[in-house]
Coordinates of C-alpha atoms in Angstrom, one line a residue:
Chain A
M1402 CA 93.6 86.1 54.2
E1403 CA 91.6 85.5 57.4
L1404 CA 92.8 88.8 58.9
E1405 CA 91.9 90.7 55.8
K1406 CA 88.5 91.5 57.1
Y1407 CA 90.0 93.4 60.1
K1408 CA 92.0 95.8 57.9
L1409 CA 90.7 99.3 58.0
G1410 CA 89.7 100.9 54.8
G1411 CA 89.7 104.6 53.9
T1412 CA 92.5 107.2 53.9
H1413 CA 95.1 107.6 56.7
L1414 CA 94.9 110.7 58.8
K1415 CA 97.8 113.1 58.6
S1416 CA 99.0 115.5 61.4
S1417 CA 98.1 118.4 59.1
D1418 CA 94.4 117.2 59.2
F1419 CA 94.4 117.8 62.9
E1420 CA 96.3 121.1 62.6
K1421 CA 93.8 122.4 60.0
G1422 CA 90.8 121.4 62.2
K1423 CA 89.6 118.8 59.7
V1424 CA 89.5 116.4 62.7
L1425 CA 87.8 117.9 65.7
T1426 CA 89.4 117.5 69.2
T1427 CA 88.5 119.0 72.6
A1428 CA 91.0 121.1 74.4
W1429 CA 90.8 122.5 78.0
Q1430 CA 93.4 124.4 80.1
P1431 CA 92.8 123.6 83.8
N1432 CA 93.1 126.6 86.1
L1433 CA 93.9 125.0 89.4
A1434 CA 95.7 126.8 92.3
Y1435 CA 97.0 125.5 95.6
T1436 CA 98.7 127.1 98.6
W1437 CA 100.0 124.3 100.8
D1438 CA 100.4 124.9 104.5
N1439 CA 104.1 124.3 105.3
G1440 CA 103.4 123.4 108.9
V1441 CA 105.9 123.3 111.7
A1442 CA 108.8 121.4 110.3
I1443 CA 109.0 122.8 106.7
G1444 CA 108.0 126.2 108.0
R1445 CA 111.0 126.4 110.3
Y1446 CA 113.2 124.8 107.6
L1447 CA 112.3 127.6 105.1
D1448 CA 112.6 130.3 107.8
E1449 CA 116.2 129.2 108.5
L1450 CA 117.1 129.0 104.8
K1451 CA 116.1 132.7 104.7
N1452 CA 118.5 133.2 107.5
G1453 CA 121.2 131.4 105.6
R1454 CA 121.2 128.3 107.8
I1455 CA 120.2 124.7 107.5
I1456 CA 118.2 123.1 110.3
A1457 CA 117.3 119.5 111.0
R1458 CA 115.2 117.6 113.6
V1459 CA 116.5 114.9 115.9
C1460 CA 114.7 111.7 117.0
H1461 CA 116.0 110.6 120.4
E1462 CA 114.7 107.1 119.8
C1463 CA 116.7 106.2 116.7
H1464 CA 119.2 109.1 117.1
R1465 CA 118.8 110.2 113.5
I1466 CA 119.4 113.8 112.7
M1467 CA 116.8 114.3 110.0
L1468 CA 117.1 116.5 107.0
P1469 CA 114.7 117.8 105.6
P1470 CA 113.3 118.2 109.2
R1471 CA 110.1 116.6 110.2
M1472 CA 108.0 116.7 113.4
F1473 CA 107.6 113.0 113.5
C1474 CA 109.9 110.1 113.0
E1475 CA 108.5 107.9 110.3
L1476 CA 110.3 104.8 111.6
C1477 CA 109.9 105.1 115.3
F1478 CA 106.4 106.7 114.7
R1479 CA 106.7 109.2 117.5
P1480 CA 107.2 113.0 117.6
T1481 CA 110.8 114.1 117.0
D1482 CA 112.5 115.8 119.9
E1483 CA 114.7 118.8 119.1
W1484 CA 116.0 121.2 116.4
M1485 CA 119.6 121.1 115.4
Y1486 CA 121.6 123.3 113.0
V1487 CA 123.7 121.4 110.5
Q1488 CA 126.5 122.6 108.2
D1489 CA 126.0 124.1 104.7
T1490 CA 128.7 121.7 103.5
G1491 CA 128.3 118.1 102.5
V1492 CA 129.2 115.2 100.2
V1493 CA 127.8 114.4 96.8
S1494 CA 125.9 111.1 97.1
T1495 CA 124.9 110.9 93.5
F1496 CA 124.5 113.3 90.5
S1497 CA 123.4 113.5 86.9
V1498 CA 124.3 115.7 83.9
A1499 CA 121.0 116.9 82.4
R1500 CA 121.1 118.1 78.9
V1501 CA 117.3 118.7 78.9
N1502 CA 115.2 121.1 80.9
W1503 CA 112.4 120.2 83.4
D1504 CA 109.8 120.2 80.6
A1505 CA 112.1 117.8 78.5
S1506 CA 113.0 120.6 76.1
R1507 CA 116.6 120.3 75.0
R1508 CA 119.1 122.8 76.3
G1509 CA 120.8 124.9 73.6
P1510 CA 124.3 124.1 72.4
K1511 CA 125.7 127.1 74.3
E1512 CA 123.8 126.4 77.5
P1513 CA 125.8 124.4 80.1
P1514 CA 124.1 121.2 81.4
L1515 CA 122.1 121.2 84.6
L1516 CA 123.8 119.3 87.4
P1517 CA 121.2 117.9 89.9
A1518 CA 122.8 116.2 92.8
V1519 CA 121.9 114.6 96.2
I1520 CA 124.1 116.1 98.9
E1521 CA 124.5 114.4 102.2
I1522 CA 124.8 117.4 104.5
D1523 CA 127.5 117.5 107.2
G1524 CA 125.9 117.1 110.6
A1525 CA 122.9 115.2 109.4
T1526 CA 122.6 111.4 109.6
K1527 CA 124.4 109.8 106.7
G1528 CA 122.0 109.4 103.8
M1529 CA 120.1 112.5 104.6
G1530 CA 120.5 115.9 103.0
I1531 CA 119.3 118.1 100.2
L1532 CA 118.5 117.4 96.5
H1533 CA 119.9 120.5 94.8
M1534 CA 122.1 121.6 91.9
L1535 CA 125.9 121.8 91.5
G1536 CA 127.6 124.8 90.1
E1537 CA 131.1 126.3 89.4
V1538 CA 132.2 122.9 88.4
D1539 CA 133.1 121.1 85.1
P1540 CA 130.7 118.2 84.7
D1541 CA 133.6 115.9 84.0
D1542 CA 135.1 116.7 87.4
I1543 CA 132.1 115.7 89.5
K1544 CA 132.4 112.5 91.5
A1545 CA 130.3 110.8 94.1
G1546 CA 132.0 111.5 97.4
M1547 CA 133.1 115.0 96.4
K1548 CA 133.0 117.6 99.2
V1549 CA 130.7 120.6 98.4
R1550 CA 129.5 123.9 100.0
A1551 CA 126.3 125.8 99.6
V1552 CA 126.4 129.1 97.6
W1553 CA 123.7 131.3 99.0
K1554 CA 121.7 134.1 97.5
K1555 CA 122.4 137.5 99.0
S1556 CA 120.4 137.8 102.2
E1557 CA 118.2 140.5 100.9
D1558 CA 117.2 138.3 98.0
R1559 CA 116.3 135.2 100.0
T1560 CA 112.5 134.4 100.3
G1561 CA 112.4 131.3 102.4
A1562 CA 112.6 128.8 99.7
I1563 CA 114.9 125.9 98.7
T1564 CA 116.2 128.2 95.9
D1565 CA 117.7 130.5 98.6
I1566 CA 120.7 128.2 98.0
L1567 CA 121.8 128.9 94.5
Y1568 CA 123.8 125.7 94.1
F1569 CA 126.5 123.7 95.8
K1570 CA 130.1 124.1 94.6
P1571 CA 133.2 121.9 95.2
L1572 CA 135.1 122.8 98.3
R1573 CA 138.4 121.8 96.7
A1574 CA 137.8 123.8 93.5
A1575 CA 137.1 126.9 95.7
A1576 CA 140.4 126.3 97.5
S1577 CA 142.4 126.1 94.4
K1578 CA 141.0 129.1 92.7
K1579 CA 140.3 131.6 95.5
A1580 CA 142.4 133.4 98.1
P1581 CA 142.4 131.9 101.6
A1582 CA 141.0 135.2 103.1
R1583 CA 138.0 134.9 101.0
R1584 CA 137.4 131.3 101.8
K1585 CA 137.0 132.1 105.5
R1586 CA 133.7 133.7 104.8
Chain B
M1482 CA 82.9 80.0 112.1
I1483 CA 82.2 82.9 109.8
K1484 CA 85.2 85.2 109.6
R1485 CA 84.6 88.7 110.8
V1486 CA 86.5 92.0 110.5
A1487 CA 86.4 94.7 113.2
I1488 CA 87.6 98.3 113.7
V1489 CA 89.9 98.1 116.7
G1490 CA 91.3 101.6 116.7
I1491 CA 90.5 105.0 115.4
G1492 CA 92.1 108.5 115.7
T1493 CA 91.3 111.9 114.4
T1494 CA 92.5 115.5 114.5
G1495 CA 88.9 116.8 114.5
F1496 CA 87.8 119.1 111.8
R1497 CA 88.4 122.9 111.2
P1498 CA 87.7 125.3 108.4
I1499 CA 91.5 126.0 108.0
T1500 CA 94.6 124.3 109.4
P1501 CA 97.5 126.8 108.6
D1502 CA 99.4 125.5 111.7
V1503 CA 100.2 122.1 110.3
S1504 CA 101.2 120.5 107.0
Y1505 CA 99.1 117.6 105.7
R1506 CA 101.8 115.3 106.9
E1507 CA 101.7 116.6 110.4
L1508 CA 97.9 116.5 110.4
I1509 CA 97.8 112.9 109.3
F1510 CA 100.5 111.8 111.8
E1511 CA 98.4 113.1 114.7
A1512 CA 95.4 111.0 113.5
A1513 CA 97.6 107.9 112.8
R1514 CA 99.4 108.1 116.1
K1515 CA 96.1 108.3 118.0
A1516 CA 94.6 105.4 116.0
Y1517 CA 97.6 103.1 116.7
T1518 CA 97.7 104.0 120.4
D1519 CA 93.9 103.4 120.5
A1520 CA 94.3 100.0 118.9
G1521 CA 97.4 99.2 121.1
I1522 CA 99.5 98.4 118.0
E1523 CA 102.5 99.9 116.4
P1524 CA 102.5 100.5 112.6
S1525 CA 105.5 98.1 112.3
E1526 CA 103.1 95.3 113.3
I1527 CA 100.3 96.3 110.8
G1528 CA 100.1 94.2 107.7
G1529 CA 98.9 96.7 105.1
F1530 CA 97.9 100.4 104.6
I1531 CA 95.3 102.1 102.5
T1532 CA 94.8 105.8 101.8
A1533 CA 91.7 107.3 100.2
A1534 CA 92.9 110.3 98.3
E1535 CA 92.6 112.1 94.9
D1536 CA 95.5 113.7 93.1
F1537 CA 93.7 116.9 92.1
L1538 CA 92.6 117.6 95.7
E1539 CA 96.2 117.1 96.9
G1540 CA 97.7 119.1 94.1
Y1541 CA 100.3 116.3 93.5
S1542 CA 100.5 113.9 90.6
I1543 CA 100.7 110.3 92.0
C1544 CA 99.9 111.6 95.5
D1545 CA 99.8 108.0 96.8
E1546 CA 103.6 108.1 96.8
Y1547 CA 103.5 110.7 99.5
C1548 CA 101.4 108.6 101.9
P1549 CA 103.8 106.2 103.7
D1550 CA 105.7 108.4 106.1
Q1551 CA 102.9 110.0 108.1
I1552 CA 101.0 106.7 108.5
G1553 CA 104.0 104.6 109.4
A1554 CA 103.9 102.6 106.1
V1555 CA 107.5 103.1 104.9
L1556 CA 108.5 100.0 102.9
K1557 CA 105.2 98.2 103.8
P1558 CA 102.4 97.1 101.5
T1559 CA 100.5 100.3 100.8
Q1560 CA 98.0 101.6 98.2
T1561 CA 95.7 104.4 97.5
I1562 CA 92.0 104.2 96.6
P1563 CA 90.9 107.2 94.6
G1564 CA 87.5 107.2 96.3
D1565 CA 85.8 107.7 99.6
F1566 CA 87.2 106.3 102.9
I1567 CA 84.3 103.8 102.9
Q1568 CA 85.5 102.4 99.6
A1569 CA 88.9 102.1 101.1
L1570 CA 87.3 100.3 104.1
A1571 CA 85.8 97.8 101.7
T1572 CA 89.2 97.1 100.2
G1573 CA 90.7 96.7 103.7
Y1574 CA 87.9 94.4 104.6
M1575 CA 88.6 92.2 101.6
M1576 CA 92.4 92.2 102.2
I1577 CA 91.7 90.8 105.7
M1578 CA 89.2 88.3 104.3
T1579 CA 91.8 86.9 102.0
G1580 CA 93.7 85.7 105.1
A1581 CA 96.9 87.4 103.9
F1582 CA 96.5 90.3 106.3
K1583 CA 95.6 90.2 110.0
T1584 CA 95.5 94.0 110.3
V1585 CA 95.1 96.9 107.9
A1586 CA 95.2 100.6 108.6
I1587 CA 93.1 103.0 106.5
E1588 CA 93.6 106.8 106.3
A1589 CA 91.7 109.7 104.8
H1590 CA 92.2 113.4 105.2
S1591 CA 91.0 116.7 103.8
K1592 CA 93.2 119.8 103.2
A1593 CA 90.4 121.5 101.2
S1594 CA 91.6 124.9 102.5
N1595 CA 94.7 124.5 100.5
V1596 CA 92.8 124.3 97.2
K1597 CA 92.4 127.9 96.2
N1598 CA 89.7 127.5 93.6
I1599 CA 87.6 124.5 94.6
D1600 CA 84.7 125.4 92.2
E1601 CA 87.2 125.3 89.3
L1602 CA 88.4 121.9 90.5
M1603 CA 84.8 120.6 90.8
G1604 CA 84.1 122.0 87.3
F1605 CA 87.1 120.1 86.0
A1606 CA 85.2 116.9 86.9
F1607 CA 82.6 117.7 84.3
D1608 CA 82.5 116.0 80.9
P1609 CA 84.7 118.3 78.7
V1610 CA 82.6 117.9 75.5
Y1611 CA 79.0 117.8 76.7
N1612 CA 79.0 119.8 79.9
R1613 CA 82.1 121.8 80.7
P1614 CA 81.8 124.4 77.8
L1615 CA 78.5 125.5 79.3
R1616 CA 80.4 126.8 82.3
E1617 CA 77.7 126.1 84.8
T1618 CA 78.5 126.2 88.5
P1619 CA 79.0 122.7 89.9
H1620 CA 76.3 123.5 92.5
A1621 CA 73.9 123.7 89.6
I1622 CA 74.0 119.9 89.3
A1623 CA 72.7 119.8 92.9
G1624 CA 70.2 122.4 92.1
L1625 CA 68.8 120.3 89.3
E1626 CA 68.7 117.3 91.5
M1627 CA 67.0 119.2 94.3
T1628 CA 64.3 120.5 92.0
R1629 CA 63.4 117.1 90.7
Y1630 CA 63.6 115.5 94.1
M1631 CA 61.2 118.1 95.6
F1632 CA 58.9 117.7 92.6
E1633 CA 58.7 113.9 92.8
T1634 CA 58.3 113.7 96.6
C1635 CA 56.4 116.9 97.3
T1636 CA 59.2 117.9 99.7
S1637 CA 59.3 121.6 100.5
A1638 CA 62.2 124.0 100.7
E1639 CA 61.3 124.6 104.3
Q1640 CA 61.8 120.9 105.0
C1641 CA 65.2 121.0 103.4
A1642 CA 66.1 124.1 105.4
R1643 CA 65.2 122.2 108.5
V1644 CA 67.9 119.6 107.8
V1645 CA 70.4 122.5 108.0
V1646 CA 68.9 123.7 111.3
K1647 CA 69.0 120.2 112.8
N1648 CA 72.5 119.3 111.7
K1649 CA 74.2 122.6 112.6
G1650 CA 72.4 122.3 116.0
N1651 CA 73.7 118.7 116.4
A1652 CA 77.2 120.0 115.6
M1653 CA 77.0 122.2 118.7
R1654 CA 77.4 119.1 120.8
N1655 CA 80.3 117.7 118.7
P1656 CA 83.8 119.0 119.7
Y1657 CA 85.1 117.8 116.3
A1658 CA 82.7 119.9 114.3
A1659 CA 83.7 123.1 112.5
F1660 CA 80.3 124.6 111.7
G1661 CA 77.9 124.2 114.6
A1662 CA 75.4 127.0 114.8
D1663 CA 72.0 127.8 116.3
I1664 CA 70.1 129.0 113.3
A1665 CA 66.5 129.0 112.1
E1666 CA 64.9 127.9 108.8
K1667 CA 64.4 131.4 107.7
D1668 CA 68.2 132.0 108.0
V1669 CA 68.7 129.2 105.4
L1670 CA 65.9 130.4 103.1
N1671 CA 67.2 134.0 103.3
S1672 CA 70.9 133.1 102.7
D1673 CA 72.4 134.0 99.3
P1674 CA 70.7 132.2 96.4
I1675 CA 73.4 129.9 94.7
S1676 CA 71.6 127.8 92.2
L1677 CA 68.0 127.8 93.2
P1678 CA 66.4 126.1 94.9
L1679 CA 69.8 125.9 96.7
H1680 CA 70.8 128.7 99.0
R1681 CA 74.3 129.2 100.5
L1682 CA 73.4 127.6 103.8
D1683 CA 72.0 124.5 102.1
I1684 CA 75.6 123.7 101.0
A1685 CA 78.1 122.1 103.4
P1686 CA 81.2 124.3 103.7
H1687 CA 84.6 122.6 103.4
A1688 CA 86.8 121.6 106.3
D1689 CA 90.2 120.1 107.0
G1690 CA 91.1 117.1 109.1
A1691 CA 92.3 113.5 109.1
V1692 CA 91.1 110.1 110.3
V1693 CA 92.9 106.8 110.6
A1694 CA 91.2 103.5 111.5
V1695 CA 92.8 100.1 112.2
L1696 CA 91.0 96.9 111.0
A1697 CA 91.7 93.5 112.3
D1698 CA 90.4 89.9 111.7
G1699 CA 88.1 88.5 114.4
E1700 CA 90.7 86.7 116.4
T1701 CA 93.2 89.6 116.4
A1702 CA 90.3 92.0 117.2
L1703 CA 89.3 90.2 120.3
A1704 CA 92.9 90.0 121.5
L1705 CA 93.5 93.7 120.9
S1706 CA 90.2 95.4 121.9
E1707 CA 87.6 95.1 124.6
T1708 CA 85.1 97.0 122.3
P1709 CA 85.7 95.9 118.7
I1710 CA 83.3 97.5 116.3
W1711 CA 82.3 94.9 113.7
I1712 CA 81.9 95.5 110.0
E1713 CA 78.5 93.8 109.2
G1714 CA 77.8 95.2 105.8
L1715 CA 79.5 97.0 102.9
G1716 CA 78.2 98.1 99.6
W1717 CA 79.1 100.6 96.9
C1718 CA 78.2 101.4 93.3
T1719 CA 78.4 104.1 90.6
D1720 CA 75.6 105.3 88.3
T1721 CA 76.4 106.4 84.7
P1722 CA 78.4 109.6 84.6
T1723 CA 76.2 110.9 81.7
L1724 CA 74.2 113.7 83.3
E1725 CA 71.7 113.6 80.4
M1726 CA 70.8 110.0 81.3
R1727 CA 70.6 110.0 85.1
D1728 CA 67.6 109.6 87.3
W1729 CA 67.5 113.1 88.8
G1730 CA 64.9 112.5 91.5
E1731 CA 66.1 109.2 93.1
A1732 CA 69.6 108.4 94.5
A1733 CA 69.9 105.0 92.8
Y1734 CA 73.6 104.8 93.7
A1735 CA 72.7 105.0 97.4
R1736 CA 69.7 102.5 97.1
L1737 CA 71.8 99.9 95.4
A1738 CA 74.9 100.3 97.7
A1739 CA 72.5 100.0 100.7
E1740 CA 70.8 96.9 99.2
M1741 CA 74.3 95.3 98.9
A1742 CA 75.2 96.2 102.4
Y1743 CA 71.9 95.1 103.9
K1744 CA 72.1 91.7 102.1
M1745 CA 75.6 91.2 103.5
A1746 CA 74.5 92.2 107.0
G1747 CA 71.3 90.1 106.8
I1748 CA 69.1 93.1 107.4
A1749 CA 65.6 92.7 105.8
N1750 CA 64.0 95.6 107.6
P1751 CA 66.4 98.6 107.7
A1752 CA 64.0 101.0 109.4
G1753 CA 63.5 98.6 112.2
M1754 CA 67.1 97.4 112.6
I1755 CA 69.3 100.5 112.1
D1756 CA 69.6 102.4 115.4
F1757 CA 71.1 105.6 114.0
A1758 CA 72.8 106.7 110.7
E1759 CA 75.4 109.1 109.5
I1760 CA 74.4 109.9 105.9
N1761 CA 75.5 112.3 103.2
D1762 CA 74.1 115.8 103.7
E1763 CA 76.5 117.7 101.5
Y1764 CA 73.4 119.5 100.3
S1765 CA 70.5 119.8 102.6
F1766 CA 68.0 117.9 100.5
K1767 CA 70.5 115.0 100.1
E1768 CA 69.9 113.9 103.7
L1769 CA 66.2 113.4 102.9
Q1770 CA 66.8 111.9 99.5
H1771 CA 69.4 109.5 100.9
M1772 CA 67.1 108.5 103.8
E1773 CA 64.6 107.3 101.2
A1774 CA 67.2 105.6 99.1
L1775 CA 68.5 103.7 102.2
K1776 CA 64.9 102.6 102.9
L1777 CA 64.9 104.2 106.3
C1778 CA 61.5 105.5 105.2
R1779 CA 59.4 105.5 102.0
P1780 CA 59.8 108.0 99.2
G1781 CA 58.3 111.3 100.2
E1782 CA 58.3 110.5 103.9
A1783 CA 61.7 111.8 104.9
G1784 CA 60.7 115.5 105.2
H1785 CA 57.7 114.5 107.5
L1786 CA 59.9 112.2 109.6
L1787 CA 62.3 115.1 110.0
E1788 CA 59.5 117.4 111.1
S1789 CA 58.2 114.8 113.6
G1790 CA 61.6 114.9 115.3
A1791 CA 62.2 111.2 114.6
T1792 CA 65.6 112.0 113.1
S1793 CA 66.7 114.4 115.7
Y1794 CA 69.2 113.7 118.5
A1795 CA 66.6 112.3 120.8
G1796 CA 64.3 110.7 118.1
D1797 CA 63.7 107.1 117.1
I1798 CA 66.3 107.1 114.4
P1799 CA 68.8 109.9 114.9
I1800 CA 70.3 111.0 111.5
N1801 CA 73.6 112.9 111.5
V1802 CA 73.8 113.3 115.3
S1803 CA 77.5 114.4 114.6
G1804 CA 76.2 117.4 112.7
G1805 CA 76.8 115.8 109.3
A1806 CA 78.7 117.6 106.5
L1807 CA 76.5 120.7 107.1
G1808 CA 77.7 120.9 110.7
V1809 CA 81.1 119.2 110.7
G1810 CA 82.2 120.3 107.3
H1811 CA 82.5 118.7 103.9
L1812 CA 85.7 116.6 103.8
F1813 CA 85.8 115.2 100.3
E1814 CA 87.3 111.7 100.3
A1815 CA 87.5 111.8 104.2
S1816 CA 83.7 112.2 104.4
G1817 CA 83.2 108.5 105.0
A1818 CA 86.0 108.6 107.5
H1819 CA 84.2 111.1 109.7
K1820 CA 81.0 109.1 109.5
I1821 CA 82.8 105.8 110.5
L1822 CA 84.5 107.8 113.3
E1823 CA 81.0 108.8 114.6
L1824 CA 79.7 105.3 114.4
V1825 CA 82.6 103.8 116.3
E1826 CA 82.4 106.4 119.0
Q1827 CA 78.6 106.0 119.4
L1828 CA 78.8 102.2 119.3
R1829 CA 81.6 102.2 121.9
G1830 CA 79.6 104.6 124.1
E1831 CA 82.4 107.2 123.9
A1832 CA 80.4 110.0 122.1
G1833 CA 80.2 112.2 125.1
A1834 CA 77.5 114.9 125.1
R1835 CA 76.1 113.6 121.9
Q1836 CA 76.0 109.9 122.9
I1837 CA 72.7 108.2 121.8
P1838 CA 71.7 105.7 124.5
D1839 CA 71.5 101.9 123.8
V1840 CA 72.7 101.8 120.2
N1841 CA 73.9 98.5 118.6
I1842 CA 73.8 99.0 114.8
G1843 CA 74.8 102.1 112.9
L1844 CA 74.8 102.9 109.2
A1845 CA 77.2 105.2 107.4
Q1846 CA 76.5 106.4 103.8
V1847 CA 78.6 108.6 101.5
W1848 CA 78.2 110.2 98.2
R1849 CA 81.3 111.5 96.3
G1850 CA 79.6 114.8 95.6
V1851 CA 78.8 116.6 92.3
P1852 CA 79.0 115.7 89.6
T1853 CA 79.5 112.1 90.7
A1854 CA 76.9 109.4 91.2
T1855 CA 79.0 107.1 93.4
G1856 CA 77.7 106.0 96.8
A1857 CA 79.0 103.7 99.5
V1858 CA 77.4 102.2 102.6
A1859 CA 78.9 100.6 105.7
I1860 CA 77.0 99.0 108.5
L1861 CA 78.8 98.6 111.9
S1862 CA 77.7 96.9 115.1
N1863 CA 79.1 96.5 118.7
M1864 CA 77.7 92.9 119.1

């Protein structure tokens, strides 16, 4: 055979050869650290999450109410004009049912799936909102277009982070399972 | 007619040791908005966008995905060059020369203050097998170069210290500069020893800031700008990364990049043709070594030229009148952006207190810092 001369000779390497150090490799654990300046827009956004509120920025040129907030409009390419509080309710735009963790390790058989969702927040321009998690919901019951509300950490536990919201839960499910007096909160 | 490319707009935030008041997005937006207003163009009218950036400096994987919003490039042709601004400038130049783009915007920034362990990051650039396990400081590479350069050219530590004095002094006239100071040679020589012969003050401190420039083809440039600044020459190259095989005395990457740029610009006698230059002085001796590599003088002459005052603000060939990296701050991949900014302001006659009279041709040269051996050169003119 013409290709015969390209065939490698010798013995195939096994993974155990690497594990036992018979084949040398080089390993290095980088130790890099960053502290990003949040700046004006994200700084205020996180401050307000700590207060239990969601804040957006408004562009007077295109009239978009932008969430997450930003100090400049990327389309009109001008500074945005004012702050505006929006609701902590919204509509599920899209969602997924994740049976693996962030590092791709599989969730255990007893662990519920993670439920990432993009939520269009009430008061912000349609198509804008928060990428977060859903909770207190059966994965089979989730639908695009479903109304949801933020479930916040207790105020003393909030740190000024996106995780100050624990997750979003269905509005309707809350209505069916909980007393009206409680819902008013 | 030979097609030409010009810089028709430029904007910057200036440079500061820290910028805790703004995010990198807000920092870049300021520079971009100023550049587009300067060029009299909206980003929606610009054909393509280039960012010069490096993932590890940003702390993001695929950091190029985070570029569009703050430069007005959402859903427009955009790309990132993992190199210096001048390398991005070369790419922008070529994009326009293809005829497919009339205008291209180029961005570079530094948020070096957000990297909490820069020496670790620089060390991570070393070869993991041959060099990294030795755990030498990245500055040791510059110390090794400095020793060999001084030995080959009979340059003294005092002459290197004088570069720092000159450039920090120049920076006092530059409102963009973060590290202007009135110091003496003995202050440099008495500063903390880092990796001898390098002392603390021989090393450019890091700064934050952003620059955006707008390029246009000749016809568009003349329509947009009364003072287009023409790109006459570009060159870049990279030496072997193998530290054990490098030429430690001469900056070959700078010599070859300059030869490429001079050839393109039709410059046979650089020392006679170049009116002023912004060249890499990330370490004090680098300014002298690079002057020689750029053929602005012969090997061994740079230190004497410096002492004669020829490279000072009022000299025959001012070098780093902006203050250089020693005076303005080391900006990583935005280093070339600051140098191009200085060339454009000088060639337009808009450099204020540091304006050099009657300048027509300027040269900008960058080096990507230890442990790299990459250099790039740009030659600009106002004629």
